[in-house]
Amino acid sequence: MYTVLLTFSCRNMESSLQTNLAYLIVIGSLALFVLVAAVLLFFILYQKRVLKGIQEKRTLENKYQKELLYHSIETQEEERKRIAADLHDDIGGKLSAIIMMLKRLQIAQPANKTLLKDCQDSLQETLDSTRNISHNLMPPALETIGLIKVLERLTKNLNNPKFKLTVSYPKEVRFGAKIELALYRILQELINNTLKYSKANKATITFLIDQDNWVMRYADNGIGYSHDDESMGMGLRNIKSRVEMIQGSLHFFSRKNEANGLEIKLLKNDL
């Protein structure tokens, strides 16, 4: 009888130990799962925090670079304005005075009239070149007659048997001074690229109204060019920055030997 009770007791203890062991395994497994989950959660949150920090750093760097570029563009405009004024008022004025002196000398010294006339003609060419440089740096007519009229004058100066620039618009419109200057600089850069690199024989500047937007489109029939961020040159980067400064949208298009250029959209309410 004692042996039977002892055997029964041992079996109960063994069963109890097995049950407790099973509980311990379950609890241990749950604890391990919770620990692994906590580690994974911590790792994910840490990674997100690191990525967020990197993104914020990049955003700040991009913002700083944009502000630096905007400041650089504004400084360039101020410097161009100063140099243009110096060329027109100071150097241009002095050249005009010398030309007047040469005219008087031609009367006073008839024997040297031919030589003096040649000197006068050379100085007149220099004066004309100086004025052209001054006007390209800061066209005085931009503020008085507006962008459209300035562009029409530009076509007369540029057009020749090998290249033709045309300007079309539905009606004359005046934009704000900063917008007109930005668009003029953009077109200067585009026309310069066309003449230097595109091998085009014609280009068009088109202004049109598209719903709530004013659209300026420039296109030539040249070989095209790359305009992705990596290969974009400084000139095209400046174009992109100027468009951002006037809160416009920019779209490039390129079809070899057909139409290559860009389209800028400006909200009419922002003008």
PDB file of C-alpha atoms in Angstrom:
ATOM      1  CA  MET A   1       0.000   0.000   0.000  1.00  0.00           C
ATOM      2  CA  TYR A   2       2.800   2.392   0.896  1.00  0.00           C
ATOM      3  CA  THR A   3       4.573   1.560  -2.354  1.00  0.00           C
ATOM      4  CA  VAL A   4       1.445   2.347  -4.373  1.00  0.00           C
ATOM      5  CA  LEU A   5       1.008   5.705  -2.633  1.00  0.00           C
ATOM      6  CA  LEU A   6       4.659   6.556  -3.187  1.00  0.00           C
ATOM      7  CA  THR A   7       4.397   5.677  -6.855  1.00  0.00           C
ATOM      8  CA  PHE A   8       1.221   7.761  -7.216  1.00  0.00           C
ATOM      9  CA  SER A   9       2.870  10.695  -5.429  1.00  0.00           C
ATOM     10  CA  CYS A  10       5.923  10.518  -7.682  1.00  0.00           C
ATOM     11  CA  ARG A  11       3.721  10.483 -10.753  1.00  0.00           C
ATOM     12  CA  ASN A  12       1.827  13.536  -9.477  1.00  0.00           C
ATOM     13  CA  MET A  13       5.091  15.357  -8.828  1.00  0.00           C
ATOM     14  CA  GLU A  14       6.395  14.420 -12.278  1.00  0.00           C
ATOM     15  CA  SER A  15       3.166  15.611 -13.900  1.00  0.00           C
ATOM     16  CA  SER A  16       3.303  18.828 -11.892  1.00  0.00           C
ATOM     17  CA  LEU A  17       6.928  19.399 -12.912  1.00  0.00           C
ATOM     18  CA  GLN A  18       6.076  18.806 -16.563  1.00  0.00           C
ATOM     19  CA  THR A  19       3.170  21.257 -16.301  1.00  0.00           C
ATOM     20  CA  ASN A  20       5.368  23.848 -14.606  1.00  0.00           C
ATOM     21  CA  LEU A  21       8.070  23.281 -17.211  1.00  0.00           C
ATOM     22  CA  ALA A  22       5.530  23.784 -19.979  1.00  0.00           C
ATOM     23  CA  TYR A  23       4.400  27.013 -18.326  1.00  0.00           C
ATOM     24  CA  LEU A  24       8.002  28.151 -18.021  1.00  0.00           C
ATOM     25  CA  ILE A  25       8.647  27.360 -21.695  1.00  0.00           C
ATOM     26  CA  VAL A  26       5.531  29.275 -22.745  1.00  0.00           C
ATOM     27  CA  ILE A  27       6.355  32.231 -20.499  1.00  0.00           C
ATOM     28  CA  GLY A  28       9.984  32.185 -21.640  1.00  0.00           C
ATOM     29  CA  SER A  29       8.937  32.054 -25.276  1.00  0.00           C
ATOM     30  CA  LEU A  30       6.545  34.961 -24.760  1.00  0.00           C
ATOM     31  CA  ALA A  31       9.218  36.934 -22.946  1.00  0.00           C
ATOM     32  CA  LEU A  32      11.710  36.212 -25.734  1.00  0.00           C
ATOM     33  CA  PHE A  33       9.123  37.218 -28.358  1.00  0.00           C
ATOM     34  CA  VAL A  34       8.386  40.462 -26.497  1.00  0.00           C
ATOM     35  CA  LEU A  35      12.107  41.155 -26.172  1.00  0.00           C
ATOM     36  CA  VAL A  36      12.740  40.507 -29.880  1.00  0.00           C
ATOM     37  CA  ALA A  37       9.709  42.627 -30.813  1.00  0.00           C
ATOM     38  CA  ALA A  38      10.931  45.427 -28.543  1.00  0.00           C
ATOM     39  CA  VAL A  39      14.410  45.288 -30.099  1.00  0.00           C
ATOM     40  CA  LEU A  40      12.946  45.335 -33.617  1.00  0.00           C
ATOM     41  CA  LEU A  41      10.614  48.198 -32.716  1.00  0.00           C
ATOM     42  CA  PHE A  42      13.494  50.146 -31.201  1.00  0.00           C
ATOM     43  CA  PHE A  43      15.613  49.486 -34.312  1.00  0.00           C
ATOM     44  CA  ILE A  44      12.795  50.584 -36.661  1.00  0.00           C
ATOM     45  CA  LEU A  45      12.093  53.733 -34.644  1.00  0.00           C
ATOM     46  CA  TYR A  46      15.809  54.488 -34.454  1.00  0.00           C
ATOM     47  CA  GLN A  47      16.173  54.026 -38.216  1.00  0.00           C
ATOM     48  CA  LYS A  48      13.189  56.303 -38.836  1.00  0.00           C
ATOM     49  CA  ARG A  49      14.677  58.894 -36.527  1.00  0.00           C
ATOM     50  CA  VAL A  50      18.046  58.676 -38.286  1.00  0.00           C
ATOM     51  CA  LEU A  51      16.415  58.910 -41.732  1.00  0.00           C
ATOM     52  CA  LYS A  52      14.281  61.830 -40.569  1.00  0.00           C
ATOM     53  CA  GLY A  53      17.400  63.573 -39.298  1.00  0.00           C
ATOM     54  CA  ILE A  54      19.178  62.979 -42.607  1.00  0.00           C
ATOM     55  CA  GLN A  55      16.141  64.238 -44.543  1.00  0.00           C
ATOM     56  CA  GLU A  56      15.877  67.346 -42.366  1.00  0.00           C
ATOM     57  CA  LYS A  57      19.592  67.978 -42.845  1.00  0.00           C
ATOM     58  CA  ARG A  58      19.246  67.637 -46.623  1.00  0.00           C
ATOM     59  CA  THR A  59      16.206  69.919 -46.598  1.00  0.00           C
ATOM     60  CA  LEU A  60      18.121  72.554 -44.643  1.00  0.00           C
ATOM     61  CA  GLU A  61      21.121  72.188 -46.958  1.00  0.00           C
ATOM     62  CA  ASN A  62      18.913  72.542 -50.048  1.00  0.00           C
ATOM     63  CA  LYS A  63      17.167  75.540 -48.507  1.00  0.00           C
ATOM     64  CA  TYR A  64      20.518  77.112 -47.664  1.00  0.00           C
ATOM     65  CA  GLN A  65      21.837  76.445 -51.180  1.00  0.00           C
ATOM     66  CA  LYS A  66      18.709  77.968 -52.725  1.00  0.00           C
ATOM     67  CA  GLU A  67      18.910  81.031 -50.491  1.00  0.00           C
ATOM     68  CA  LEU A  68      22.603  81.353 -51.339  1.00  0.00           C
ATOM     69  CA  LEU A  69      21.846  81.090 -55.058  1.00  0.00           C
ATOM     70  CA  TYR A  70      18.974  83.598 -54.797  1.00  0.00           C
ATOM     71  CA  HIS A  71      21.268  86.014 -52.980  1.00  0.00           C
ATOM     72  CA  SER A  72      23.951  85.453 -55.615  1.00  0.00           C
ATOM     73  CA  ILE A  73      21.474  86.223 -58.417  1.00  0.00           C
ATOM     74  CA  GLU A  74      20.270  89.383 -56.667  1.00  0.00           C
ATOM     75  CA  THR A  75      23.877  90.471 -56.117  1.00  0.00           C
ATOM     76  CA  GLN A  76      24.633  89.845 -59.800  1.00  0.00           C
ATOM     77  CA  GLU A  77      21.696  92.027 -60.813  1.00  0.00           C
ATOM     78  CA  GLU A  78      22.833  94.856 -58.554  1.00  0.00           C
ATOM     79  CA  GLU A  79      26.373  94.591 -59.928  1.00  0.00           C
ATOM     80  CA  ARG A  80      25.113  94.491 -63.517  1.00  0.00           C
ATOM     81  CA  LYS A  81      23.011  97.567 -62.852  1.00  0.00           C
ATOM     82  CA  ARG A  82      26.007  99.431 -61.421  1.00  0.00           C
ATOM     83  CA  ILE A  83      28.352  98.422 -64.262  1.00  0.00           C
ATOM     84  CA  ALA A  84      25.715  99.283 -66.878  1.00  0.00           C
ATOM     85  CA  ALA A  85      25.278 102.738 -65.343  1.00  0.00           C
ATOM     86  CA  ASP A  86      29.055 103.289 -65.238  1.00  0.00           C
ATOM     87  CA  LEU A  87      29.443 102.230 -68.875  1.00  0.00           C
ATOM     88  CA  HIS A  88      26.556 104.371 -70.076  1.00  0.00           C
ATOM     89  CA  ASP A  89      27.034 107.496 -67.975  1.00  0.00           C
ATOM     90  CA  ASP A  90      30.775 107.626 -67.333  1.00  0.00           C
ATOM     91  CA  ILE A  91      32.602 105.892 -70.187  1.00  0.00           C
ATOM     92  CA  GLY A  92      29.851 106.597 -72.716  1.00  0.00           C
ATOM     93  CA  GLY A  93      29.812 110.258 -71.749  1.00  0.00           C
ATOM     94  CA  LYS A  94      33.582 110.582 -72.071  1.00  0.00           C
ATOM     95  CA  LEU A  95      33.620 108.878 -75.473  1.00  0.00           C
ATOM     96  CA  SER A  96      30.881 111.233 -76.678  1.00  0.00           C
ATOM     97  CA  ALA A  97      32.929 114.215 -75.492  1.00  0.00           C
ATOM     98  CA  ILE A  98      36.028 112.964 -77.356  1.00  0.00           C
ATOM     99  CA  ILE A  99      33.980 112.520 -80.543  1.00  0.00           C
ATOM    100  CA  MET A 100      32.786 116.133 -80.262  1.00  0.00           C
ATOM    101  CA  MET A 101      36.408 117.288 -79.864  1.00  0.00           C
ATOM    102  CA  LEU A 102      37.433 115.366 -82.983  1.00  0.00           C
ATOM    103  CA  LYS A 103      34.634 117.025 -84.955  1.00  0.00           C
ATOM    104  CA  ARG A 104      35.949 120.447 -83.894  1.00  0.00           C
ATOM    105  CA  LEU A 105      39.509 119.448 -84.785  1.00  0.00           C
ATOM    106  CA  GLN A 106      38.366 118.469 -88.283  1.00  0.00           C
ATOM    107  CA  ILE A 107      37.177 122.038 -88.764  1.00  0.00           C
ATOM    108  CA  ALA A 108      40.258 123.583 -87.155  1.00  0.00           C
ATOM    109  CA  GLN A 109      42.753 121.321 -88.970  1.00  0.00           C
ATOM    110  CA  PRO A 110      41.474 120.552 -92.483  1.00  0.00           C
ATOM    111  CA  ALA A 111      44.831 118.988 -93.406  1.00  0.00           C
ATOM    112  CA  ASN A 112      44.235 116.169 -90.902  1.00  0.00           C
ATOM    113  CA  LYS A 113      40.541 115.822 -91.633  1.00  0.00           C
ATOM    114  CA  THR A 114      40.769 112.262 -93.027  1.00  0.00           C
ATOM    115  CA  LEU A 115      42.807 110.965 -90.095  1.00  0.00           C
ATOM    116  CA  LEU A 116      40.553 112.692 -87.576  1.00  0.00           C
ATOM    117  CA  LYS A 117      37.458 111.331 -89.324  1.00  0.00           C
ATOM    118  CA  ASP A 118      38.852 107.778 -89.079  1.00  0.00           C
ATOM    119  CA  CYS A 119      39.499 108.306 -85.369  1.00  0.00           C
ATOM    120  CA  GLN A 120      35.986 109.651 -84.929  1.00  0.00           C
ATOM    121  CA  ASP A 121      34.448 106.639 -86.700  1.00  0.00           C
ATOM    122  CA  SER A 122      36.463 104.200 -84.569  1.00  0.00           C
ATOM    123  CA  LEU A 123      35.414 105.959 -81.385  1.00  0.00           C
ATOM    124  CA  GLN A 124      31.792 105.993 -82.551  1.00  0.00           C
ATOM    125  CA  GLU A 125      31.933 102.210 -83.045  1.00  0.00           C
ATOM    126  CA  THR A 126      33.441 101.863 -79.568  1.00  0.00           C
ATOM    127  CA  LEU A 127      30.684 104.059 -78.138  1.00  0.00           C
ATOM    128  CA  ASP A 128      27.991 101.987 -79.872  1.00  0.00           C
ATOM    129  CA  SER A 129      29.545  98.753 -78.549  1.00  0.00           C
ATOM    130  CA  THR A 130      29.719 100.230 -75.052  1.00  0.00           C
ATOM    131  CA  ARG A 131      26.053 101.191 -75.180  1.00  0.00           C
ATOM    132  CA  ASN A 132      25.087  97.724 -76.448  1.00  0.00           C
ATOM    133  CA  ILE A 133      27.001  96.085 -73.594  1.00  0.00           C
ATOM    134  CA  SER A 134      25.352  98.464 -71.126  1.00  0.00           C
ATOM    135  CA  HIS A 135      21.878  97.700 -72.478  1.00  0.00           C
ATOM    136  CA  ASN A 136      22.517  93.944 -72.391  1.00  0.00           C
ATOM    137  CA  LEU A 137      23.634  94.184 -68.783  1.00  0.00           C
ATOM    138  CA  MET A 138      20.565  96.181 -67.754  1.00  0.00           C
ATOM    139  CA  PRO A 139      18.166  97.211 -70.537  1.00  0.00           C
ATOM    140  CA  PRO A 140      16.803 100.642 -69.540  1.00  0.00           C
ATOM    141  CA  ALA A 141      13.728 100.179 -71.737  1.00  0.00           C
ATOM    142  CA  LEU A 142      12.599  97.162 -69.712  1.00  0.00           C
ATOM    143  CA  GLU A 143      11.135  99.377 -66.998  1.00  0.00           C
ATOM    144  CA  THR A 144       9.630 101.926 -69.388  1.00  0.00           C
ATOM    145  CA  ILE A 145       8.208  99.983 -72.352  1.00  0.00           C
ATOM    146  CA  GLY A 146       8.111  96.458 -70.917  1.00  0.00           C
ATOM    147  CA  LEU A 147       9.372  93.005 -71.775  1.00  0.00           C
ATOM    148  CA  ILE A 148       7.384  92.440 -74.988  1.00  0.00           C
ATOM    149  CA  LYS A 149       8.633  95.615 -76.697  1.00  0.00           C
ATOM    150  CA  VAL A 150      12.217  94.958 -75.574  1.00  0.00           C
ATOM    151  CA  LEU A 151      12.037  91.471 -77.097  1.00  0.00           C
ATOM    152  CA  GLU A 152      10.709  92.881 -80.367  1.00  0.00           C
ATOM    153  CA  ARG A 153      13.705  95.223 -80.489  1.00  0.00           C
ATOM    154  CA  LEU A 154      15.971  92.283 -79.715  1.00  0.00           C
ATOM    155  CA  THR A 155      14.667  90.341 -82.718  1.00  0.00           C
ATOM    156  CA  LYS A 156      15.600  93.229 -85.022  1.00  0.00           C
ATOM    157  CA  ASN A 157      19.172  93.175 -83.700  1.00  0.00           C
ATOM    158  CA  LEU A 158      19.573  89.387 -83.839  1.00  0.00           C
ATOM    159  CA  ASN A 159      17.814  88.407 -87.051  1.00  0.00           C
ATOM    160  CA  ASN A 160      20.018  87.681 -90.046  1.00  0.00           C
ATOM    161  CA  PRO A 161      19.953  85.338 -93.082  1.00  0.00           C
ATOM    162  CA  LYS A 162      21.239  82.435 -90.938  1.00  0.00           C
ATOM    163  CA  PHE A 163      19.036  82.883 -87.871  1.00  0.00           C
ATOM    164  CA  LYS A 164      15.535  84.176 -87.208  1.00  0.00           C
ATOM    165  CA  LEU A 165      13.945  84.914 -83.828  1.00  0.00           C
ATOM    166  CA  THR A 166      10.213  85.625 -83.628  1.00  0.00           C
ATOM    167  CA  VAL A 167       8.010  86.824 -80.765  1.00  0.00           C
ATOM    168  CA  SER A 168       4.260  86.215 -80.621  1.00  0.00           C
ATOM    169  CA  TYR A 169       1.665  87.143 -78.001  1.00  0.00           C
ATOM    170  CA  PRO A 170      -2.144  87.442 -77.807  1.00  0.00           C
ATOM    171  CA  LYS A 171      -2.004  90.944 -76.347  1.00  0.00           C
ATOM    172  CA  GLU A 172       0.527  93.255 -74.800  1.00  0.00           C
ATOM    173  CA  VAL A 173       0.881  92.600 -71.110  1.00  0.00           C
ATOM    174  CA  ARG A 174       3.039  94.055 -68.363  1.00  0.00           C
ATOM    175  CA  PHE A 175       4.298  91.776 -65.635  1.00  0.00           C
ATOM    176  CA  GLY A 176       5.850  92.945 -62.391  1.00  0.00           C
ATOM    177  CA  ALA A 177       9.344  94.455 -62.630  1.00  0.00           C
ATOM    178  CA  LYS A 178      11.034  91.460 -60.960  1.00  0.00           C
ATOM    179  CA  ILE A 179       9.144  88.983 -63.146  1.00  0.00           C
ATOM    180  CA  GLU A 180       9.990  90.838 -66.361  1.00  0.00           C
ATOM    181  CA  LEU A 181      13.657  91.022 -65.400  1.00  0.00           C
ATOM    182  CA  ALA A 182      13.723  87.307 -64.510  1.00  0.00           C
ATOM    183  CA  LEU A 183      12.056  86.337 -67.812  1.00  0.00           C
ATOM    184  CA  TYR A 184      14.431  88.594 -69.745  1.00  0.00           C
ATOM    185  CA  ARG A 185      17.480  86.968 -68.103  1.00  0.00           C
ATOM    186  CA  ILE A 186      16.058  83.505 -68.786  1.00  0.00           C
ATOM    187  CA  LEU A 187      15.541  84.362 -72.448  1.00  0.00           C
ATOM    188  CA  GLN A 188      19.044  85.826 -72.675  1.00  0.00           C
ATOM    189  CA  GLU A 189      20.458  82.517 -71.437  1.00  0.00           C
ATOM    190  CA  LEU A 190      18.274  80.458 -73.780  1.00  0.00           C
ATOM    191  CA  ILE A 191      19.067  82.554 -76.847  1.00  0.00           C
ATOM    192  CA  ASN A 192      22.760  82.409 -75.996  1.00  0.00           C
ATOM    193  CA  ASN A 193      22.572  78.592 -75.728  1.00  0.00           C
ATOM    194  CA  THR A 194      20.732  78.425 -79.048  1.00  0.00           C
ATOM    195  CA  LEU A 195      23.311  80.545 -80.869  1.00  0.00           C
ATOM    196  CA  LYS A 196      26.306  78.765 -79.333  1.00  0.00           C
ATOM    197  CA  TYR A 197      25.327  75.109 -79.109  1.00  0.00           C
ATOM    198  CA  SER A 198      22.048  74.117 -80.737  1.00  0.00           C
ATOM    199  CA  LYS A 199      22.913  74.650 -84.445  1.00  0.00           C
ATOM    200  CA  ALA A 200      19.401  76.046 -84.898  1.00  0.00           C
ATOM    201  CA  ASN A 201      18.401  78.499 -87.625  1.00  0.00           C
ATOM    202  CA  LYS A 202      15.226  79.698 -85.945  1.00  0.00           C
ATOM    203  CA  ALA A 203      13.752  80.204 -82.491  1.00  0.00           C
ATOM    204  CA  THR A 204      10.383  81.374 -81.205  1.00  0.00           C
ATOM    205  CA  ILE A 205       9.229  83.131 -78.048  1.00  0.00           C
ATOM    206  CA  THR A 206       5.520  82.678 -77.426  1.00  0.00           C
ATOM    207  CA  PHE A 207       3.304  84.212 -74.761  1.00  0.00           C
ATOM    208  CA  LEU A 208      -0.152  82.726 -74.328  1.00  0.00           C
ATOM    209  CA  ILE A 209      -2.951  82.342 -71.798  1.00  0.00           C
ATOM    210  CA  ASP A 210      -3.749  78.853 -70.512  1.00  0.00           C
ATOM    211  CA  GLN A 211      -6.773  78.966 -68.177  1.00  0.00           C
ATOM    212  CA  ASP A 212      -5.491  80.730 -65.029  1.00  0.00           C
ATOM    213  CA  ASN A 213      -1.872  80.861 -66.206  1.00  0.00           C
ATOM    214  CA  TRP A 214       0.298  83.077 -68.326  1.00  0.00           C
ATOM    215  CA  VAL A 215       2.634  80.834 -70.301  1.00  0.00           C
ATOM    216  CA  MET A 216       5.976  81.780 -71.829  1.00  0.00           C
ATOM    217  CA  ARG A 217       7.349  79.194 -74.240  1.00  0.00           C
ATOM    218  CA  TYR A 218      10.781  79.254 -75.872  1.00  0.00           C
ATOM    219  CA  ALA A 219      11.702  76.777 -78.603  1.00  0.00           C
ATOM    220  CA  ASP A 220      14.342  76.332 -81.297  1.00  0.00           C
ATOM    221  CA  ASN A 221      14.831  73.719 -84.019  1.00  0.00           C
ATOM    222  CA  GLY A 222      18.332  72.697 -82.957  1.00  0.00           C
ATOM    223  CA  ILE A 223      19.893  69.429 -81.819  1.00  0.00           C
ATOM    224  CA  GLY A 224      18.551  69.642 -78.271  1.00  0.00           C
ATOM    225  CA  TYR A 225      20.345  69.366 -74.957  1.00  0.00           C
ATOM    226  CA  SER A 226      20.200  67.481 -71.685  1.00  0.00           C
ATOM    227  CA  HIS A 227      18.327  69.169 -68.856  1.00  0.00           C
ATOM    228  CA  ASP A 228      18.428  66.615 -66.034  1.00  0.00           C
ATOM    229  CA  ASP A 229      19.739  67.770 -62.655  1.00  0.00           C
ATOM    230  CA  GLU A 230      23.096  65.968 -62.944  1.00  0.00           C
ATOM    231  CA  SER A 231      24.106  67.255 -66.365  1.00  0.00           C
ATOM    232  CA  MET A 232      22.402  70.647 -66.104  1.00  0.00           C
ATOM    233  CA  GLY A 233      24.950  73.421 -66.535  1.00  0.00           C
ATOM    234  CA  MET A 234      25.181  76.556 -64.421  1.00  0.00           C
ATOM    235  CA  GLY A 235      23.170  78.556 -66.952  1.00  0.00           C
ATOM    236  CA  LEU A 236      20.237  76.141 -66.840  1.00  0.00           C
ATOM    237  CA  ARG A 237      20.479  75.924 -63.049  1.00  0.00           C
ATOM    238  CA  ASN A 238      20.176  79.708 -62.932  1.00  0.00           C
ATOM    239  CA  ILE A 239      17.101  79.465 -65.153  1.00  0.00           C
ATOM    240  CA  LYS A 240      15.556  76.949 -62.761  1.00  0.00           C
ATOM    241  CA  SER A 241      16.353  79.174 -59.776  1.00  0.00           C
ATOM    242  CA  ARG A 242      14.935  82.287 -61.441  1.00  0.00           C
ATOM    243  CA  VAL A 243      11.686  80.438 -62.182  1.00  0.00           C
ATOM    244  CA  GLU A 244      11.472  79.373 -58.533  1.00  0.00           C
ATOM    245  CA  MET A 245      12.134  82.962 -57.427  1.00  0.00           C
ATOM    246  CA  ILE A 246       9.081  84.210 -59.353  1.00  0.00           C
ATOM    247  CA  GLN A 247       7.024  81.214 -58.132  1.00  0.00           C
ATOM    248  CA  GLY A 248       6.536  79.750 -61.585  1.00  0.00           C
ATOM    249  CA  SER A 249       6.549  76.187 -62.870  1.00  0.00           C
ATOM    250  CA  LEU A 250       9.073  74.930 -65.405  1.00  0.00           C
ATOM    251  CA  HIS A 251       8.802  72.232 -68.058  1.00  0.00           C
ATOM    252  CA  PHE A 252      11.546  71.259 -70.529  1.00  0.00           C
ATOM    253  CA  PHE A 253      10.871  69.549 -73.834  1.00  0.00           C
ATOM    254  CA  SER A 254      13.235  68.253 -76.490  1.00  0.00           C
ATOM    255  CA  ARG A 255      12.595  66.700 -79.900  1.00  0.00           C
ATOM    256  CA  LYS A 256      15.757  66.676 -81.995  1.00  0.00           C
ATOM    257  CA  ASN A 257      15.671  69.090 -84.954  1.00  0.00           C
ATOM    258  CA  GLU A 258      11.991  69.846 -84.273  1.00  0.00           C
ATOM    259  CA  ALA A 259      11.374  71.710 -81.030  1.00  0.00           C
ATOM    260  CA  ASN A 260      13.680  72.096 -78.054  1.00  0.00           C
ATOM    261  CA  GLY A 261      13.122  74.484 -75.220  1.00  0.00           C
ATOM    262  CA  LEU A 262      11.046  75.140 -72.162  1.00  0.00           C
ATOM    263  CA  GLU A 263       7.695  76.341 -70.947  1.00  0.00           C
ATOM    264  CA  ILE A 264       7.194  78.571 -67.914  1.00  0.00           C
ATOM    265  CA  LYS A 265       3.788  78.975 -66.292  1.00  0.00           C
ATOM    266  CA  LEU A 266       2.861  81.875 -64.024  1.00  0.00           C
ATOM    267  CA  LEU A 267      -0.422  82.263 -62.191  1.00  0.00           C
ATOM    268  CA  LYS A 268      -2.183  85.388 -63.466  1.00  0.00           C
ATOM    269  CA  ASN A 269      -3.185  86.282 -59.907  1.00  0.00           C
ATOM    270  CA  ASP A 270       0.495  86.405 -58.895  1.00  0.00           C
ATOM    271  CA  LEU A 271       1.473  88.940 -61.580  1.00  0.00           C
TER     272      LEU A 271
END
